[in-house]
């Protein structure tokens, strides 16, 4: 564990984080895809969608029944926490009682998708959290998932679209049929991409500004 100083970085005030920035307009077909995905999640359904890293299973992160369905699909116990995706710093503040200043440094300096584990989670489904009450949250800057989070207006679960213990799908064609058949909606956008995006970095923040790198 190491301590990170935040003195040389200029901080935004809490007032500057009150309202999320409106994402840029997307292609019409993406907008319709997002509209349908949001409609399904608002009904408590599960979606399969492209994120800023790999393809993931998603749902309303405040809905315990929906979160339970994701654990069942993945055949995973709910003693393991799930990551949530948001589109703005303001939403991080809404879901974390007290965001350490060092978190803003990490967010501003990160050159790749980075999930931060915060203590003191709030306003989220209880079965989403770790046993110590912490939660992993990532701000996405990828256009499709950012707009999806913006339109949903709530945090979205983001967990790899695989059975627990099996390889994570980097491309749509890698997703097993068992997953495809288990969800309520499959996003049509970005299916043809051939890249091999890595999983996000994971950093856990502790008391006193301590920073623990879980995954680079």
mmCIF file of C-alpha atoms in Angstrom:
data_model
loop_
_atom_site.group_PDB
_atom_site.id
_atom_site.type_symbol
_atom_site.label_atom_id
_atom_site.label_comp_id
_atom_site.label_asym_id
_atom_site.label_seq_id
_atom_site.Cartn_x
_atom_site.Cartn_y
_atom_site.Cartn_z
ATOM 1 C CA UNK A 1 0.000 0.000 0.000
ATOM 2 C CA UNK A 2 1.189 3.518 -0.721
ATOM 3 C CA UNK A 3 0.023 6.993 0.117
ATOM 4 C CA UNK A 4 -0.721 9.375 -2.743
ATOM 5 C CA UNK A 5 -0.436 13.131 -2.313
ATOM 6 C CA UNK A 6 -3.109 15.296 -3.873
ATOM 7 C CA UNK A 7 -1.556 18.693 -3.247
ATOM 8 C CA UNK A 8 -0.295 19.457 -6.766
ATOM 9 C CA UNK A 9 -3.583 18.750 -8.521
ATOM 10 C CA UNK A 10 -6.302 21.362 -8.747
ATOM 11 C CA UNK A 11 -9.602 20.009 -7.403
ATOM 12 C CA UNK A 12 -13.067 20.707 -8.679
ATOM 13 C CA UNK A 13 -15.459 21.924 -6.027
ATOM 14 C CA UNK A 14 -18.411 19.787 -4.986
ATOM 15 C CA UNK A 15 -20.692 22.314 -6.705
ATOM 16 C CA UNK A 16 -18.943 21.643 -10.031
ATOM 17 C CA UNK A 17 -19.849 17.967 -9.687
ATOM 18 C CA UNK A 18 -23.530 18.491 -8.923
ATOM 19 C CA UNK A 19 -24.845 17.945 -12.463
ATOM 20 C CA UNK A 20 -23.500 15.270 -14.834
ATOM 21 C CA UNK A 21 -22.214 16.486 -18.179
ATOM 22 C CA UNK A 22 -24.625 15.698 -21.006
ATOM 23 C CA UNK A 23 -23.013 13.173 -23.372
ATOM 24 C CA UNK A 24 -22.527 14.042 -27.035
ATOM 25 C CA UNK A 25 -25.222 12.894 -29.515
ATOM 26 C CA UNK A 26 -24.892 9.318 -30.769
ATOM 27 C CA UNK A 27 -25.918 7.629 -34.027
ATOM 28 C CA UNK A 28 -29.701 7.165 -34.251
ATOM 29 C CA UNK A 29 -29.453 3.368 -34.118
ATOM 30 C CA UNK A 30 -27.430 3.605 -30.885
ATOM 31 C CA UNK A 31 -30.020 5.903 -29.368
ATOM 32 C CA UNK A 32 -32.833 3.439 -30.078
ATOM 33 C CA UNK A 33 -30.714 0.596 -28.694
ATOM 34 C CA UNK A 34 -30.118 2.572 -25.498
ATOM 35 C CA UNK A 35 -33.804 3.471 -25.195
ATOM 36 C CA UNK A 36 -34.786 -0.200 -25.282
ATOM 37 C CA UNK A 37 -32.022 -1.226 -22.865
ATOM 38 C CA UNK A 38 -33.093 1.432 -20.341
ATOM 39 C CA UNK A 39 -36.732 0.361 -20.662
ATOM 40 C CA UNK A 40 -35.787 -3.238 -19.852
ATOM 41 C CA UNK A 41 -33.649 -2.254 -16.843
ATOM 42 C CA UNK A 42 -36.409 -0.016 -15.497
ATOM 43 C CA UNK A 43 -38.644 -3.111 -15.471
ATOM 44 C CA UNK A 44 -36.050 -5.041 -13.473
ATOM 45 C CA UNK A 45 -34.620 -6.884 -16.475
ATOM 46 C CA UNK A 46 -31.071 -7.905 -17.362
ATOM 47 C CA UNK A 47 -29.227 -6.580 -20.409
ATOM 48 C CA UNK A 48 -26.123 -7.665 -22.290
ATOM 49 C CA UNK A 49 -24.182 -4.606 -23.387
ATOM 50 C CA UNK A 50 -20.791 -3.290 -24.534
ATOM 51 C CA UNK A 51 -18.905 -1.313 -21.908
ATOM 52 C CA UNK A 52 -15.699 0.715 -21.849
ATOM 53 C CA UNK A 53 -13.856 -2.588 -21.390
ATOM 54 C CA UNK A 54 -15.505 -5.941 -22.205
ATOM 55 C CA UNK A 55 -19.087 -7.054 -22.899
ATOM 56 C CA UNK A 56 -21.030 -7.138 -19.666
ATOM 57 C CA UNK A 57 -24.228 -8.105 -17.914
ATOM 58 C CA UNK A 58 -26.101 -5.094 -16.605
ATOM 59 C CA UNK A 59 -29.130 -4.096 -14.558
ATOM 60 C CA UNK A 60 -30.392 -1.350 -12.287
ATOM 61 C CA UNK A 61 -27.800 -1.318 -9.500
ATOM 62 C CA UNK A 62 -30.421 -0.174 -6.986
ATOM 63 C CA UNK A 63 -32.752 -3.140 -7.628
ATOM 64 C CA UNK A 64 -31.961 -6.113 -5.357
ATOM 65 C CA UNK A 65 -34.091 -8.574 -7.350
ATOM 66 C CA UNK A 66 -32.359 -7.624 -10.600
ATOM 67 C CA UNK A 67 -28.926 -7.952 -8.967
ATOM 68 C CA UNK A 68 -29.963 -11.383 -7.668
ATOM 69 C CA UNK A 69 -30.811 -12.461 -11.231
ATOM 70 C CA UNK A 70 -27.300 -11.556 -12.370
ATOM 71 C CA UNK A 71 -25.741 -13.704 -9.637
ATOM 72 C CA UNK A 72 -27.979 -16.564 -10.768
ATOM 73 C CA UNK A 73 -27.043 -16.152 -14.422
ATOM 74 C CA UNK A 74 -23.346 -16.154 -13.568
ATOM 75 C CA UNK A 75 -23.778 -18.992 -11.010
ATOM 76 C CA UNK A 76 -21.959 -16.827 -8.535
ATOM 77 C CA UNK A 77 -22.572 -16.358 -4.820
ATOM 78 C CA UNK A 78 -23.669 -12.940 -3.644
ATOM 79 C CA UNK A 79 -20.801 -12.846 -1.164
ATOM 80 C CA UNK A 80 -18.758 -11.453 -4.073
ATOM 81 C CA UNK A 81 -19.485 -7.828 -4.892
ATOM 82 C CA UNK A 82 -20.322 -6.521 -8.370
ATOM 83 C CA UNK A 83 -18.897 -3.441 -10.065
ATOM 84 C CA UNK A 84 -21.178 -0.564 -11.025
ATOM 85 C CA UNK A 85 -20.829 1.820 -13.951
ATOM 86 C CA UNK A 86 -21.730 5.533 -13.855
ATOM 87 C CA UNK A 87 -21.317 8.450 -16.250
ATOM 88 C CA UNK A 88 -20.220 11.265 -13.935
ATOM 89 C CA UNK A 89 -18.393 12.316 -10.804
ATOM 90 C CA UNK A 90 -21.697 13.565 -9.386
ATOM 91 C CA UNK A 91 -23.060 10.030 -9.343
ATOM 92 C CA UNK A 92 -19.977 8.760 -7.530
ATOM 93 C CA UNK A 93 -20.795 11.254 -4.767
ATOM 94 C CA UNK A 94 -24.400 10.073 -4.684
ATOM 95 C CA UNK A 95 -23.393 6.440 -4.137
ATOM 96 C CA UNK A 96 -20.480 6.994 -1.708
ATOM 97 C CA UNK A 97 -20.909 8.678 1.677
ATOM 98 C CA UNK A 98 -17.523 10.401 1.583
ATOM 99 C CA UNK A 99 -15.310 10.330 -1.506
ATOM 100 C CA UNK A 100 -11.613 10.685 -0.567
ATOM 101 C CA UNK A 101 -9.807 13.522 -2.352
ATOM 102 C CA UNK A 102 -7.288 11.046 -3.727
ATOM 103 C CA UNK A 103 -10.111 9.453 -5.759
ATOM 104 C CA UNK A 104 -10.408 12.608 -7.883
ATOM 105 C CA UNK A 105 -6.655 12.496 -8.560
ATOM 106 C CA UNK A 106 -6.928 8.899 -9.729
ATOM 107 C CA UNK A 107 -9.931 9.656 -11.943
ATOM 108 C CA UNK A 108 -8.215 12.667 -13.542
ATOM 109 C CA UNK A 109 -4.870 10.928 -14.082
ATOM 110 C CA UNK A 110 -6.039 7.491 -15.251
ATOM 111 C CA UNK A 111 -5.141 6.679 -18.857
ATOM 112 C CA UNK A 112 -7.321 3.535 -18.994
ATOM 113 C CA UNK A 113 -10.676 2.477 -17.505
ATOM 114 C CA UNK A 114 -10.233 2.363 -13.736
ATOM 115 C CA UNK A 115 -12.569 0.930 -11.118
ATOM 116 C CA UNK A 116 -12.205 2.422 -7.642
ATOM 117 C CA UNK A 117 -13.390 0.546 -4.554
ATOM 118 C CA UNK A 118 -14.863 2.945 -2.025
ATOM 119 C CA UNK A 119 -15.853 2.450 1.607
ATOM 120 C CA UNK A 120 -19.255 3.619 2.771
ATOM 121 C CA UNK A 121 -21.491 2.746 -0.176
ATOM 122 C CA UNK A 122 -25.072 4.050 -0.115
ATOM 123 C CA UNK A 123 -28.210 4.197 -2.287
ATOM 124 C CA UNK A 124 -27.375 0.848 -3.936
ATOM 125 C CA UNK A 125 -28.808 -2.663 -3.679
ATOM 126 C CA UNK A 126 -27.471 -4.317 -0.505
ATOM 127 C CA UNK A 127 -26.584 -7.570 -2.306
ATOM 128 C CA UNK A 128 -24.368 -5.619 -4.712
ATOM 129 C CA UNK A 129 -21.930 -4.591 -1.978
ATOM 130 C CA UNK A 130 -18.959 -6.369 -0.450
ATOM 131 C CA UNK A 131 -19.318 -7.711 3.086
ATOM 132 C CA UNK A 132 -17.503 -4.639 4.451
ATOM 133 C CA UNK A 133 -19.993 -2.280 2.793
ATOM 134 C CA UNK A 134 -17.628 -1.160 0.049
ATOM 135 C CA UNK A 135 -18.446 -0.876 -3.648
ATOM 136 C CA UNK A 136 -16.482 -0.761 -6.887
ATOM 137 C CA UNK A 137 -17.514 2.143 -9.143
ATOM 138 C CA UNK A 138 -16.137 3.125 -12.531
ATOM 139 C CA UNK A 139 -16.869 6.304 -14.494
ATOM 140 C CA UNK A 140 -17.139 5.325 -18.147
ATOM 141 C CA UNK A 141 -16.007 7.665 -20.907
ATOM 142 C CA UNK A 142 -16.838 5.281 -23.757
ATOM 143 C CA UNK A 143 -19.691 6.920 -25.747
ATOM 144 C CA UNK A 144 -22.251 4.076 -25.793
ATOM 145 C CA UNK A 145 -22.036 3.027 -22.129
ATOM 146 C CA UNK A 146 -21.729 6.654 -20.993
ATOM 147 C CA UNK A 147 -24.976 7.567 -22.758
ATOM 148 C CA UNK A 148 -26.609 4.399 -21.410
ATOM 149 C CA UNK A 149 -25.736 5.423 -17.836
ATOM 150 C CA UNK A 150 -26.851 9.000 -18.484
ATOM 151 C CA UNK A 151 -30.245 7.883 -19.804
ATOM 152 C CA UNK A 152 -30.726 5.309 -17.042
ATOM 153 C CA UNK A 153 -30.159 8.018 -14.395
ATOM 154 C CA UNK A 154 -28.968 5.350 -11.953
ATOM 155 C CA UNK A 155 -25.854 3.236 -11.595
ATOM 156 C CA UNK A 156 -25.741 0.160 -13.824
ATOM 157 C CA UNK A 157 -24.198 -3.160 -12.808
ATOM 158 C CA UNK A 158 -21.171 -4.016 -14.941
ATOM 159 C CA UNK A 159 -19.951 -7.591 -14.648
ATOM 160 C CA UNK A 160 -18.384 -9.779 -17.319
ATOM 161 C CA UNK A 161 -20.851 -11.689 -19.489
ATOM 162 C CA UNK A 162 -19.692 -15.162 -18.544
ATOM 163 C CA UNK A 163 -20.338 -17.998 -16.121
ATOM 164 C CA UNK A 164 -18.242 -17.426 -13.001
ATOM 165 C CA UNK A 165 -14.774 -18.897 -13.429
ATOM 166 C CA UNK A 166 -14.900 -18.998 -17.235
ATOM 167 C CA UNK A 167 -13.038 -16.578 -19.560
ATOM 168 C CA UNK A 168 -14.447 -13.066 -19.918
ATOM 169 C CA UNK A 169 -15.765 -12.196 -23.410
ATOM 170 C CA UNK A 170 -13.706 -9.450 -25.033
ATOM 171 C CA UNK A 171 -15.839 -9.533 -28.176
ATOM 172 C CA UNK A 172 -19.534 -10.192 -28.759
ATOM 173 C CA UNK A 173 -18.820 -13.431 -30.609
ATOM 174 C CA UNK A 174 -17.069 -14.784 -27.499
ATOM 175 C CA UNK A 175 -20.241 -14.694 -25.377
ATOM 176 C CA UNK A 176 -21.589 -18.218 -24.651
ATOM 177 C CA UNK A 177 -25.097 -19.159 -25.750
ATOM 178 C CA UNK A 178 -26.089 -19.830 -22.154
ATOM 179 C CA UNK A 179 -25.587 -16.132 -21.382
ATOM 180 C CA UNK A 180 -27.280 -14.956 -24.578
ATOM 181 C CA UNK A 181 -30.370 -16.997 -23.744
ATOM 182 C CA UNK A 182 -30.537 -15.888 -20.092
ATOM 183 C CA UNK A 183 -30.812 -12.109 -20.533
ATOM 184 C CA UNK A 184 -33.878 -9.983 -21.298
ATOM 185 C CA UNK A 185 -32.265 -7.711 -23.875
ATOM 186 C CA UNK A 186 -29.108 -7.897 -26.016
ATOM 187 C CA UNK A 187 -27.734 -4.592 -27.253
ATOM 188 C CA UNK A 188 -27.218 -4.413 -31.009
ATOM 189 C CA UNK A 189 -24.548 -1.695 -30.964
ATOM 190 C CA UNK A 190 -20.798 -2.388 -31.281
ATOM 191 C CA UNK A 191 -21.263 -6.112 -31.943
ATOM 192 C CA UNK A 192 -18.877 -6.148 -34.898
ATOM 193 C CA UNK A 193 -15.855 -4.700 -33.123
ATOM 194 C CA UNK A 194 -12.747 -6.898 -33.382
ATOM 195 C CA UNK A 195 -10.519 -5.330 -30.752
ATOM 196 C CA UNK A 196 -9.345 -7.058 -27.593
ATOM 197 C CA UNK A 197 -9.977 -4.503 -24.823
ATOM 198 C CA UNK A 198 -8.436 -5.251 -21.423
ATOM 199 C CA UNK A 199 -10.343 -5.395 -18.152
ATOM 200 C CA UNK A 200 -10.217 -2.247 -16.036
ATOM 201 C CA UNK A 201 -7.598 -1.441 -13.455
ATOM 202 C CA UNK A 202 -8.935 -1.875 -9.913
ATOM 203 C CA UNK A 203 -7.813 0.361 -7.047
ATOM 204 C CA UNK A 204 -9.027 0.139 -3.446
ATOM 205 C CA UNK A 205 -8.992 3.239 -1.284
ATOM 206 C CA UNK A 206 -8.469 2.905 2.442
ATOM 207 C CA UNK A 207 -8.422 5.153 5.474
ATOM 208 C CA UNK A 208 -5.936 8.006 5.564
ATOM 209 C CA UNK A 209 -5.533 8.239 1.805
ATOM 210 C CA UNK A 210 -4.010 4.769 1.391
ATOM 211 C CA UNK A 211 -4.163 3.336 -2.118
ATOM 212 C CA UNK A 212 -4.001 -0.393 -2.871
ATOM 213 C CA UNK A 213 -3.674 -1.542 -6.479
ATOM 214 C CA UNK A 214 -5.738 -4.728 -6.875
ATOM 215 C CA UNK A 215 -5.317 -5.056 -10.649
ATOM 216 C CA UNK A 216 -3.190 -2.932 -12.964
#
